[in-house]
XYZ file of C-alpha atoms in Angstrom:
708
model
C 8.424 5.966 -26.152
C 9.530 7.646 -22.554
C 12.006 6.048 -20.251
C 10.501 2.952 -18.547
C 11.654 4.342 -15.383
C 9.406 7.809 -15.916
C 6.719 5.839 -15.675
C 5.687 4.074 -11.944
C 6.162 0.371 -11.341
C 2.439 -0.190 -11.056
C -0.627 1.171 -12.369
C -2.248 3.897 -10.058
C -5.742 4.517 -9.373
C -7.186 6.711 -11.956
C -9.589 9.819 -11.588
C -12.234 11.279 -14.241
C -15.300 13.569 -14.209
C -13.504 16.218 -11.801
C -15.787 18.886 -10.918
C -15.733 22.056 -8.734
C -18.473 23.628 -7.396
C -16.873 26.937 -6.265
C -17.861 28.550 -3.114
C -18.611 32.365 -4.627
C -21.028 30.259 -7.500
C -22.923 28.681 -4.435
C -23.215 32.046 -2.200
C -22.324 35.032 -3.763
C -20.515 37.674 -2.357
C -23.457 40.042 -2.546
C -27.072 38.261 -1.780
C -29.238 41.052 -3.378
C -27.300 40.370 -6.817
C -30.312 37.636 -7.718
C -33.316 36.663 -6.320
C -32.980 33.648 -4.590
C -29.127 33.819 -3.492
C -28.420 32.564 -0.366
C -26.002 34.069 2.457
C -22.931 31.786 3.558
C -23.483 29.290 6.587
C -21.349 29.581 9.006
C -18.459 27.027 9.794
C -16.595 26.267 12.758
C -12.957 25.978 12.995
C -10.796 23.340 14.274
C -13.121 20.397 14.598
C -12.785 17.263 12.199
C -14.611 15.943 9.430
C -17.905 17.515 9.030
C -19.419 16.376 5.974
C -20.221 12.626 4.598
C -21.514 10.950 1.677
C -24.282 8.187 1.951
C -22.831 4.456 0.397
C -27.092 3.990 -0.262
C -28.270 7.147 -1.058
C -27.986 9.848 -3.247
C -27.161 11.990 -0.164
C -24.585 14.695 0.808
C -24.132 15.651 4.513
C -22.334 18.835 5.454
C -22.449 20.572 9.235
C -22.706 24.250 9.493
C -22.467 24.936 13.780
C -25.053 23.035 15.067
C -27.137 22.322 11.976
C -26.879 19.583 9.202
C -27.412 20.574 6.217
C -28.789 17.888 3.291
C -28.020 18.008 -0.436
C -28.835 16.147 -3.348
C -26.111 15.793 -5.919
C -27.679 17.020 -9.274
C -26.199 15.437 -12.092
C -23.224 13.434 -13.072
C -20.779 16.225 -12.368
C -22.453 15.764 -8.779
C -22.953 19.346 -8.196
C -24.045 20.641 -4.971
C -26.217 23.781 -5.009
C -25.975 26.198 -2.436
C -29.483 25.585 -1.035
C -29.732 22.435 0.860
C -32.918 19.654 0.190
C -33.293 19.366 3.868
C -31.947 21.152 7.189
C -31.851 19.138 10.517
C -31.952 21.185 14.005
C -29.891 18.583 16.029
C -31.588 18.155 19.632
C -29.864 18.718 22.804
C -29.952 16.759 25.894
C -30.502 17.954 29.505
C -26.417 16.738 30.235
C -25.324 18.548 27.495
C -26.651 21.597 28.492
C -25.615 21.365 31.691
C -21.876 20.605 30.740
C -21.497 23.116 27.839
C -19.023 23.125 25.255
C -15.010 23.488 25.814
C -14.097 24.499 22.225
C -16.415 27.555 21.790
C -18.586 28.267 24.973
C -20.922 30.229 22.778
C -21.685 27.822 20.482
C -21.331 24.565 22.637
C -23.552 22.362 20.735
C -21.653 22.669 17.576
C -20.968 19.817 15.390
C -17.372 18.035 15.708
C -17.184 15.134 13.884
C -19.693 13.150 11.518
C -19.469 9.351 10.131
C -21.592 7.293 7.633
C -22.018 3.404 8.833
C -23.786 0.693 9.046
C -25.888 -0.314 12.016
C -27.222 -3.977 11.352
C -29.015 -3.930 8.146
C -29.391 0.029 8.026
C -27.164 2.674 7.521
C -26.719 5.332 9.614
C -25.164 9.104 10.094
C -23.664 9.504 13.514
C -22.984 13.107 14.573
C -20.946 14.141 17.589
C -21.248 17.428 19.256
C -18.742 19.809 21.333
C -20.779 19.325 24.233
C -20.963 15.707 24.435
C -24.338 14.352 22.602
C -23.551 11.840 20.076
C -26.851 11.686 17.844
C -27.437 9.192 15.019
C -29.910 9.410 11.929
C -31.203 6.701 9.672
C -30.280 7.810 5.908
C -33.149 5.660 4.993
C -35.469 7.955 6.692
C -33.736 11.119 5.877
C -34.019 10.225 2.110
C -37.608 9.575 2.531
C -37.805 13.097 4.171
C -35.989 14.553 1.273
C -38.646 13.069 -1.188
C -41.555 13.978 0.642
C -40.601 17.473 1.388
C -42.112 19.090 -1.447
C -45.602 17.653 -0.356
C -45.221 18.854 3.028
C -43.112 19.434 5.833
C -41.428 16.853 8.220
C -39.224 16.733 11.096
C -37.331 13.522 11.448
C -36.143 12.465 14.928
C -32.846 10.950 15.320
C -32.507 7.478 15.872
C -30.981 7.683 19.283
C -29.109 10.541 21.420
C -26.106 9.538 23.585
C -25.202 11.714 26.547
C -22.018 11.775 27.408
C -20.007 14.217 30.393
C -17.022 15.405 28.061
C -16.693 16.459 24.412
C -16.722 13.780 21.644
C -14.350 14.369 18.884
C -13.731 9.910 17.329
C -16.668 8.311 15.782
C -16.712 4.867 14.567
C -19.237 2.244 13.437
C -18.942 -1.263 13.138
C -21.400 -3.878 11.762
C -21.126 -7.034 13.014
C -24.121 -9.684 12.592
C -24.567 -10.552 16.237
C -24.876 -6.489 16.802
C -28.205 -5.096 14.962
C -30.596 -2.918 15.774
C -33.717 -4.117 17.280
C -35.777 -2.226 14.582
C -34.134 -3.442 11.878
C -36.695 -5.131 10.092
C -39.099 -2.040 9.908
C -37.681 0.151 7.486
C -40.806 1.642 6.906
C -41.769 2.421 10.398
C -38.918 2.890 12.886
C -39.499 4.961 15.975
C -36.274 6.581 17.848
C -34.847 5.021 20.864
C -35.255 6.516 24.154
C -31.998 6.813 25.335
C -32.705 7.396 28.855
C -34.682 3.965 29.539
C -33.350 2.157 26.920
C -28.921 2.871 27.038
C -28.770 4.825 30.179
C -31.091 3.289 32.757
C -30.167 -0.151 32.052
C -26.472 -0.143 31.534
C -23.871 -1.441 33.841
C -20.535 -0.086 34.067
C -17.242 -1.368 34.663
C -13.420 0.371 35.116
C -9.897 0.314 35.026
C -7.285 2.802 36.092
C -4.078 1.649 34.372
C -2.490 -0.438 31.133
C -1.654 -3.731 32.357
C -4.725 -4.150 34.731
C -8.060 -6.457 33.531
C -11.140 -4.638 33.932
C -11.920 -5.708 37.571
C -15.425 -8.092 37.299
C -18.052 -7.551 40.035
C -18.791 -10.467 41.407
C -21.206 -12.507 39.103
C -20.747 -9.951 36.840
C -18.344 -11.283 33.775
C -17.495 -8.992 30.607
C -16.913 -12.278 28.639
C -20.279 -13.948 29.881
C -22.428 -10.823 28.562
C -20.484 -9.831 25.588
C -18.288 -12.812 24.611
C -20.592 -15.758 24.935
C -24.338 -14.975 24.859
C -24.277 -11.423 23.846
C -27.603 -11.026 25.242
C -27.190 -7.859 26.721
C -27.020 -5.183 23.955
C -26.834 -2.560 26.646
C -23.822 -2.628 28.383
C -21.531 -0.077 28.631
C -17.892 -0.811 29.405
C -15.916 1.985 30.403
C -12.416 2.163 30.926
C -9.399 5.024 31.838
C -5.888 5.571 30.050
C -3.234 5.364 31.650
C -1.770 8.605 32.785
C 0.349 8.588 29.597
C -3.092 8.561 27.660
C -4.589 11.925 26.424
C -7.134 13.245 24.605
C -8.645 10.607 21.765
C -9.238 12.136 18.018
C -9.973 9.058 16.786
C -10.971 5.294 16.820
C -11.974 2.333 14.977
C -12.933 -1.118 15.658
C -11.034 -4.564 14.350
C -13.079 -7.818 14.141
C -12.690 -11.055 14.549
C -13.212 -14.063 11.746
C -16.906 -13.775 11.788
C -16.890 -10.295 11.323
C -17.781 -9.485 14.817
C -16.512 -6.548 16.881
C -13.192 -7.565 18.518
C -11.289 -4.495 19.881
C -11.573 -1.073 19.773
C -8.518 0.767 18.816
C -7.696 4.639 19.624
C -5.112 7.188 18.765
C -4.523 10.003 21.240
C -3.125 13.304 20.970
C 0.350 12.039 22.668
C 1.161 9.963 19.918
C -0.056 6.494 21.759
C -1.981 3.642 19.388
C -4.213 2.202 21.864
C -6.397 -1.458 21.716
C -9.193 -2.180 23.882
C -10.256 -5.990 24.100
C -13.890 -5.931 24.533
C -14.281 -9.372 25.583
C -10.839 -9.581 27.443
C -11.718 -6.479 28.904
C -8.118 -5.155 28.934
C -6.200 -2.350 27.325
C -2.747 -2.284 25.700
C -0.478 -0.256 23.741
C 0.255 -0.803 20.406
C 3.633 0.018 18.787
C 3.409 3.186 16.971
C 6.192 5.645 15.165
C 5.627 8.725 17.548
C 9.620 8.258 19.153
C 10.603 8.744 15.265
C 8.706 11.821 14.227
C 11.022 14.928 14.064
C 9.709 17.212 16.589
C 8.707 20.952 15.307
C 7.703 24.084 17.279
C 5.280 23.213 20.293
C 6.451 19.270 19.996
C 3.154 18.923 18.148
C 4.329 16.510 15.420
C 4.145 13.490 17.234
C 0.159 13.739 17.876
C -1.993 10.920 17.101
C -4.834 12.070 14.592
C -6.471 9.078 12.999
C -6.516 5.301 13.229
C -7.951 3.372 10.810
C -8.149 -0.933 10.377
C -7.771 -2.256 7.490
C -9.629 -5.938 6.751
C -7.369 -8.817 5.175
C -9.783 -8.249 1.917
C -8.555 -4.826 1.093
C -4.855 -5.947 1.119
C -3.700 -6.197 -3.004
C -2.058 -8.672 -3.388
C 1.404 -7.730 -5.939
C 3.965 -9.541 -7.610
C 6.880 -7.516 -7.035
C 8.442 -6.192 -4.271
C 8.719 -2.968 -6.040
C 5.033 -2.485 -6.856
C 4.171 -3.135 -2.949
C 6.077 -0.517 -2.161
C 5.383 2.193 -5.110
C 9.608 2.681 -5.857
C 11.521 1.495 -8.400
C 14.718 2.048 -6.012
C 14.277 -0.439 -3.433
C 17.442 1.126 -1.369
C 15.648 3.877 -0.746
C 12.425 2.399 0.892
C 14.045 0.605 3.558
C 15.425 2.329 6.771
C 17.997 0.142 9.075
C 17.881 2.128 11.992
C 15.181 3.991 13.449
C 13.474 4.655 16.764
C 10.409 1.815 16.737
C 9.293 -1.035 18.641
C 9.546 -4.283 18.535
C 12.405 -3.498 15.619
C 14.829 -0.950 14.863
C 14.125 -1.011 11.099
C 11.392 -0.508 8.685
C 9.986 0.150 5.244
C 10.122 3.754 4.551
C 8.199 4.920 1.465
C 8.918 8.465 2.124
C 10.923 8.874 -1.293
C 7.818 8.007 -3.257
C 5.732 11.189 -2.390
C 7.770 13.034 -4.853
C 7.048 10.177 -7.594
C 3.833 10.704 -7.283
C 2.488 11.775 -10.692
C 0.142 15.056 -11.283
C 1.234 16.537 -7.579
C 3.427 18.890 -6.122
C 5.092 19.363 -2.683
C 4.701 23.421 -3.593
C 1.507 25.032 -2.882
C 0.104 26.835 -6.030
C 0.911 30.352 -4.708
C 4.536 29.376 -3.695
C 7.096 31.265 -6.096
C 8.146 28.605 -8.965
C 11.993 29.664 -8.109
C 11.896 27.206 -5.360
C 13.254 23.947 -6.712
C 12.783 20.947 -5.179
C 15.000 17.586 -6.042
C 14.113 15.105 -8.799
C 12.927 11.761 -7.899
C 14.704 8.513 -8.076
C 13.113 7.781 -11.564
C 13.849 10.929 -13.373
C 17.498 11.051 -12.311
C 18.778 7.261 -12.345
C 18.807 7.443 -16.186
C 18.087 10.565 -17.113
C 20.992 10.380 -19.757
C 19.610 7.761 -21.877
C 18.009 8.660 -25.199
C 14.024 8.472 -25.450
C 12.268 5.654 -27.633
C 9.955 7.588 -30.153
C 6.344 6.485 -30.288
C 6.028 6.072 -34.070
C 8.898 6.408 -36.692
C 8.117 7.199 -40.297
C 9.141 7.567 -43.512
C 10.284 10.945 -42.904
C 13.174 9.753 -40.110
C 15.010 7.991 -43.367
C 13.801 4.308 -41.951
C 13.260 3.085 -45.557
C 9.855 4.696 -46.026
C 8.155 1.561 -43.013
C 6.117 3.252 -40.349
C 6.698 1.588 -36.773
C 4.914 2.033 -33.421
C 7.588 1.931 -31.159
C 5.117 2.224 -28.058
C 3.323 -0.874 -28.612
C 6.180 -3.160 -29.637
C 7.922 -1.742 -26.112
C 5.599 -2.046 -23.952
C 4.965 -5.834 -24.638
C 8.999 -5.810 -24.215
C 8.259 -3.650 -20.818
C 5.933 -6.383 -19.670
C 8.180 -9.563 -19.739
C 11.254 -7.602 -17.916
C 8.746 -6.495 -15.348
C 7.522 -10.219 -15.015
C 11.366 -11.128 -14.617
C 11.571 -8.793 -11.801
C 9.894 -10.950 -9.734
C 11.489 -12.484 -6.782
C 10.228 -16.258 -7.167
C 11.449 -16.071 -10.711
C 15.434 -17.861 -10.989
C 16.014 -15.989 -13.756
C 15.795 -12.652 -11.520
C 19.254 -13.682 -10.098
C 21.001 -14.237 -13.815
C 22.906 -11.291 -15.590
C 21.808 -12.864 -18.913
C 17.750 -12.762 -19.014
C 17.702 -9.128 -20.452
C 20.206 -9.935 -22.885
C 18.057 -12.886 -23.798
C 14.988 -10.331 -24.261
C 16.095 -7.851 -25.715
C 17.530 -10.824 -28.392
C 14.268 -11.774 -28.941
C 12.883 -8.679 -29.181
C 15.319 -7.812 -31.966
C 14.400 -11.516 -33.760
C 10.343 -10.345 -33.585
C 11.191 -7.161 -34.801
C 13.627 -7.213 -37.605
C 12.931 -3.360 -38.450
C 14.828 -2.548 -34.570
C 17.880 -3.643 -36.102
C 18.136 -0.255 -38.260
C 20.987 1.971 -37.088
C 19.112 4.531 -36.231
C 17.101 2.339 -33.600
C 19.610 -0.649 -32.444
C 21.726 2.163 -30.208
C 18.345 2.971 -28.373
C 17.761 -0.602 -28.289
C 20.824 -1.191 -26.535
C 20.393 1.717 -23.971
C 17.028 0.213 -23.070
C 18.872 -3.227 -22.546
C 21.209 -1.678 -20.130
C 18.321 0.244 -18.425
C 16.823 -2.815 -17.297
C 20.110 -4.623 -16.508
C 20.953 -1.600 -14.403
C 17.647 -1.569 -12.681
C 17.903 -5.464 -12.066
C 21.702 -4.792 -10.310
C 20.271 -2.093 -8.331
C 17.349 -4.687 -6.905
C 19.357 -7.702 -6.368
C 21.115 -7.143 -3.231
C 18.038 -5.424 -1.602
C 15.277 -7.805 -2.828
C 17.906 -11.027 -1.365
C 18.582 -9.276 1.926
C 15.122 -8.523 2.690
C 14.011 -12.060 1.497
C 16.418 -13.485 4.227
C 16.658 -10.913 7.059
C 12.327 -10.686 7.037
C 12.705 -14.679 7.506
C 14.805 -14.370 10.688
C 13.313 -15.104 13.731
C 12.137 -11.609 15.507
C 14.599 -12.124 18.734
C 17.557 -11.882 16.764
C 16.464 -8.930 13.779
C 17.837 -6.570 15.898
C 21.143 -7.772 16.734
C 22.016 -7.322 12.943
C 23.694 -3.810 13.290
C 23.818 -3.371 9.604
C 23.524 0.415 8.962
C 23.703 0.745 5.159
C 23.200 -1.051 1.910
C 27.065 -0.763 0.846
C 27.846 -3.248 4.069
C 24.902 -5.295 2.734
C 26.573 -5.299 -0.480
C 30.188 -6.420 1.282
C 28.364 -9.054 2.877
C 27.352 -10.468 -0.298
C 30.369 -10.277 -1.983
C 31.964 -12.196 0.438
C 30.218 -15.363 -1.382
C 27.774 -15.759 1.817
C 25.078 -17.434 0.545
C 23.176 -16.502 3.396
C 24.856 -14.303 5.931
C 22.205 -15.253 8.713
C 22.260 -18.479 8.911
C 21.838 -19.979 12.345
C 19.221 -17.046 13.023
C 16.766 -18.610 11.347
C 14.843 -20.157 14.091
C 11.759 -21.857 13.967
C 8.335 -19.546 13.969
C 7.963 -18.916 17.674
C 4.577 -18.110 19.290
C 4.987 -14.426 19.413
C 5.658 -14.027 15.707
C 2.534 -15.496 14.684
C 0.589 -13.538 17.393
C -2.004 -10.966 15.255
C -3.177 -7.663 16.941
C -6.305 -8.521 15.527
C -8.491 -12.039 14.959
C -8.996 -11.404 11.349
C -5.541 -10.201 10.666
C -6.013 -6.411 9.886
C -3.572 -4.681 9.333
C -3.840 -0.769 11.354
C -3.441 2.842 9.603
C -2.171 5.371 12.498
C -2.062 9.058 11.384
C 0.155 11.970 13.298
C 0.547 15.548 12.261
C 2.230 14.765 9.286
C 3.339 11.441 9.161
C 1.616 7.767 8.856
C 2.458 4.589 9.814
C 1.088 0.714 8.769
C 1.148 -1.934 11.549
C 1.221 -5.352 10.154
C -1.374 -7.789 11.078
C 1.760 -10.064 12.580
C 3.359 -7.018 14.477
C 5.385 -9.288 16.326
C 7.396 -10.869 13.301
C 6.817 -8.002 10.788
C 8.289 -4.345 10.557
C 6.147 -1.446 10.015
C 5.710 0.718 7.116
C 6.122 4.646 7.746
C 6.253 7.576 5.577
C 6.968 11.259 6.706
C 5.275 14.029 5.495
C 2.688 12.725 2.939
C 1.000 15.762 2.213
C 3.286 18.629 3.533
C 3.686 21.167 1.162
C 5.900 24.592 1.013
C 3.580 27.461 1.464
C 4.008 31.423 1.119
C 4.505 33.330 4.056
C 0.806 34.398 3.724
C -0.410 30.933 2.884
C 1.459 29.352 5.850
C -0.480 31.791 8.332
C -3.477 30.714 7.074
C -3.334 26.924 6.480
C -0.625 25.849 9.201
C -2.416 25.100 12.536
C -4.721 22.851 9.941
C -1.543 21.022 8.793
C -2.704 17.887 10.015
C -4.005 13.851 9.194
C -7.225 14.142 10.736
C -9.387 12.158 8.078
C -9.514 8.900 7.035
C -11.824 6.911 4.696
C -11.532 3.234 3.001
C -12.994 2.493 -0.181
C -12.710 -1.482 0.123
C -13.405 -2.394 -3.688
C -10.420 -0.581 -4.908
C -8.504 -1.474 -2.011
C -7.747 2.138 -1.370
C -7.558 4.147 1.671
C -8.282 8.062 1.832
C -6.161 10.071 4.258
C -6.692 13.397 4.368
C -4.876 16.914 5.924
C -6.767 20.008 6.940
C -4.841 22.234 4.987
C -6.835 20.810 1.512
C -4.968 17.976 0.234
C -5.566 13.872 0.028
C -3.456 11.142 -0.283
C -5.068 7.907 -1.971
C -2.546 4.884 -0.125
C -2.979 1.273 -1.105
C -2.416 -1.405 1.413
C -0.126 -4.480 -0.538
C 1.138 -8.234 0.213
C 4.182 -8.620 -1.028
C 4.485 -12.093 -2.978
C 5.158 -15.291 -0.376
C 8.666 -15.877 -1.407
C 9.808 -12.600 0.438
C 9.340 -14.355 3.883
C 9.093 -17.938 4.959
C 7.563 -16.598 8.265
C 3.863 -14.982 7.115
C 2.925 -11.922 5.494
C 4.634 -9.067 4.478
C 1.836 -6.654 4.412
C 3.326 -2.791 3.313
C 1.658 0.005 1.718
C 1.901 2.438 -1.225
C 1.305 6.030 -2.171
C -1.145 5.828 -5.397
C -1.766 9.705 -5.932
C -2.482 12.875 -4.492
C -5.798 15.099 -4.677
C -6.003 17.858 -5.849
C -4.380 16.598 -9.043
C -1.546 19.723 -9.667
C -3.779 21.418 -12.493
C -6.765 21.348 -10.687
C -4.836 22.203 -7.579
C -3.708 25.271 -9.275
C -6.788 26.138 -10.881
C -9.494 25.509 -8.110
C -8.226 24.706 -4.633
C -9.214 27.594 -2.536
C -6.610 29.283 -0.129
C -8.922 27.671 3.030
C -8.782 24.989 5.301
C -10.309 21.521 4.320
C -13.810 21.380 6.116
C -14.199 17.473 5.445
C -13.862 14.852 3.022
C -16.117 11.909 2.085
C -16.393 8.845 -0.095
C -19.238 6.730 -1.303
C -19.907 4.695 -4.486
C -20.749 6.697 -7.678
C -24.606 7.012 -7.672
C -26.179 4.411 -10.293
C -29.947 5.667 -9.780
C -30.332 3.245 -6.915
C -29.796 -0.066 -9.067
C -26.826 -0.681 -6.855
C -23.798 0.070 -4.589
C -21.454 0.139 -7.733
C -21.648 1.417 -10.790
C -21.002 -1.641 -13.467
C -20.757 -1.120 -16.957
C -21.612 -3.158 -19.987
C -19.415 -5.550 -21.494
C -17.301 -4.292 -24.127
C -15.745 -6.530 -26.685
C -13.382 -4.047 -28.566
C -10.680 -6.656 -29.258
C -9.731 -6.835 -26.218
C -10.820 -8.459 -22.457
C -14.237 -7.822 -21.281
C -14.253 -4.884 -18.871
C -16.616 -4.017 -15.777
C -16.216 -0.959 -14.941
C -16.413 0.515 -11.109
C -16.415 3.952 -9.752
C -16.145 5.345 -6.075
C -16.872 9.260 -6.005
C -14.828 11.420 -3.543
C -15.677 15.121 -2.159
C -13.215 17.892 -0.755
C -15.329 20.546 0.796
C -13.308 23.438 1.978
C -14.069 26.285 4.572
C -15.265 28.862 2.078
C -17.695 26.340 0.588
C -16.018 25.417 -2.499
C -16.317 21.564 -3.332
C -14.142 19.685 -5.431
C -15.099 16.279 -6.773
C -13.613 13.114 -8.284
C -14.602 9.805 -9.440
C -11.889 7.171 -8.718
C -11.657 3.679 -10.798
C -9.241 1.237 -11.223
C -8.216 0.242 -14.860
C -7.218 -3.442 -14.482
C -7.367 -6.087 -17.307
C -6.484 -3.856 -20.123
C -5.591 -5.449 -23.495
C -2.406 -4.287 -24.813
C -3.177 -0.272 -26.028
C -6.532 -0.151 -24.719
C -7.968 2.305 -22.622
C -10.923 1.375 -20.223
C -14.501 1.934 -20.444
C -16.491 3.918 -18.092
C -20.123 4.385 -18.100
C -21.265 8.060 -16.907
C -24.783 8.316 -15.881
């Protein structure tokens, strides 16, 4: 059996059904090589996400300059051919013709960003263009168009074209019950809205100039009356100007209230600020970000904000161990005592966990292998401990008795992990591991064999050392996170040695007296539904917990940064920014991608309640990085990422989530769920994965999956 610390402390998200549709295969370099070959479509660089997947229909969208190509993934391998099933020529407004484009004056109507979301009961594809046009299509109409195209040509009109005065980068969709499209009950015959009359002429406008100011209400015109109470006025435009420290906004998202109704608009700007605009209070405020904690590089661009995502409570995964919440065996490495953050000078820091992500590398595939990186904690802590073989047999001289070591020690490992829970009184006792080891030896007398007893002893000491390494961090965090917020920054501890010295003085609670009653500001949430907020900078990310005034942020530096050889760095460095995000609610996964070509799968987590008396401790962990190392070596092109898209695995239209049959092969019944993820590169290579969690397995069992 492998050393226990060679495994991660949690079961990661799993992948299957990886496929690669290479750009050369989709668009051969010589179009004359065979009949029907296609010329490679042009793609604009330095944009945001240019692809999307429908969650309701088997449709994939890719933007090529000022057109949208619509594809149907062909088989269970999610094959995307080079020939689109439908091409949408995007309409252009008169105002857009007058404004032009700032990124490419010769192609002003190029697509800059795309997003899929729900508008009422229907799904829409939202498209933003360089010249300011924002266009929406109903996906059910596009699906019908594709199905009818073989019979005759159709021309699907957009749902709406919204004219703006500047280039649009950021898009967001929200589907609260009270905000519905007036036509959403007429799926079979939906007419596009006339934006000139419906959206512009009937709009009223409000503006504000600085951060503390509430939008000035016109006499007899209250935003709260129109939006917050009756909400009958659906075509009201509220416009607000950022303060001088604000800048271009590449990403926005919505938060909701307890009923699911839209509450605030979140915005990340390229100065690294995080803004919150209260739609019903009509006020704007700045939220804490990690921009002052980021090490600046050439040109001071590392702090730039490129993405913001609101994470609903339902997505946050409950865990039993602090180690599991942070994705690290080494809790000491996951806490930063002094950092330049607000409102607290300390934070969770999971940067070191990136090295522990399996099947990934911080070296680009083209980087010489001679460049070595430090071994992660779990491979160095007990590297000298002998390994426990999976199976012993008569060839090992063990009296001819075969023994499955993996199965026996998995049960032992599970018991030891349960004892690591901070709400278990046995956690604080050094006797628990010896007691469990004795129970293991009593249940499997074969382990008393001289060839095995020494290795069992090593295993015992490994768990005991892990407990000792965790004891002070867990005790400190439990007490520190229960301190009243105003007192927290007064504690000037800088190292774990100082923490250990405190507890060696036999102080049961060195922070006693600072644990004041829960203050009103401690319990105030950034959103009425207590969502968390993820903000992405160029290389770094931060998670703002719902109780931002009471709980620390979680930060991670250099999430997807790789060492690259010079020729690759010259091609990809200026694209290396975390500007693509997507949520997979059913799997509790946030996908964050860099245009340099990789994507990280993150899980927001909730620590056990015993970790703080002042409220929930919300943090996150890094699950996986795609492409996997073997796929990166084989298939990842030296090209920027054109876009990233996620959707439930297509099941033929029977539902949004693939569900397998119940399997009862000697273990619990398991229902399989899977989502698909596409990484589309600018050379038109598409890498696809299916993602799923294998939870509820019995010992030795493997998750059963259904491929359709």
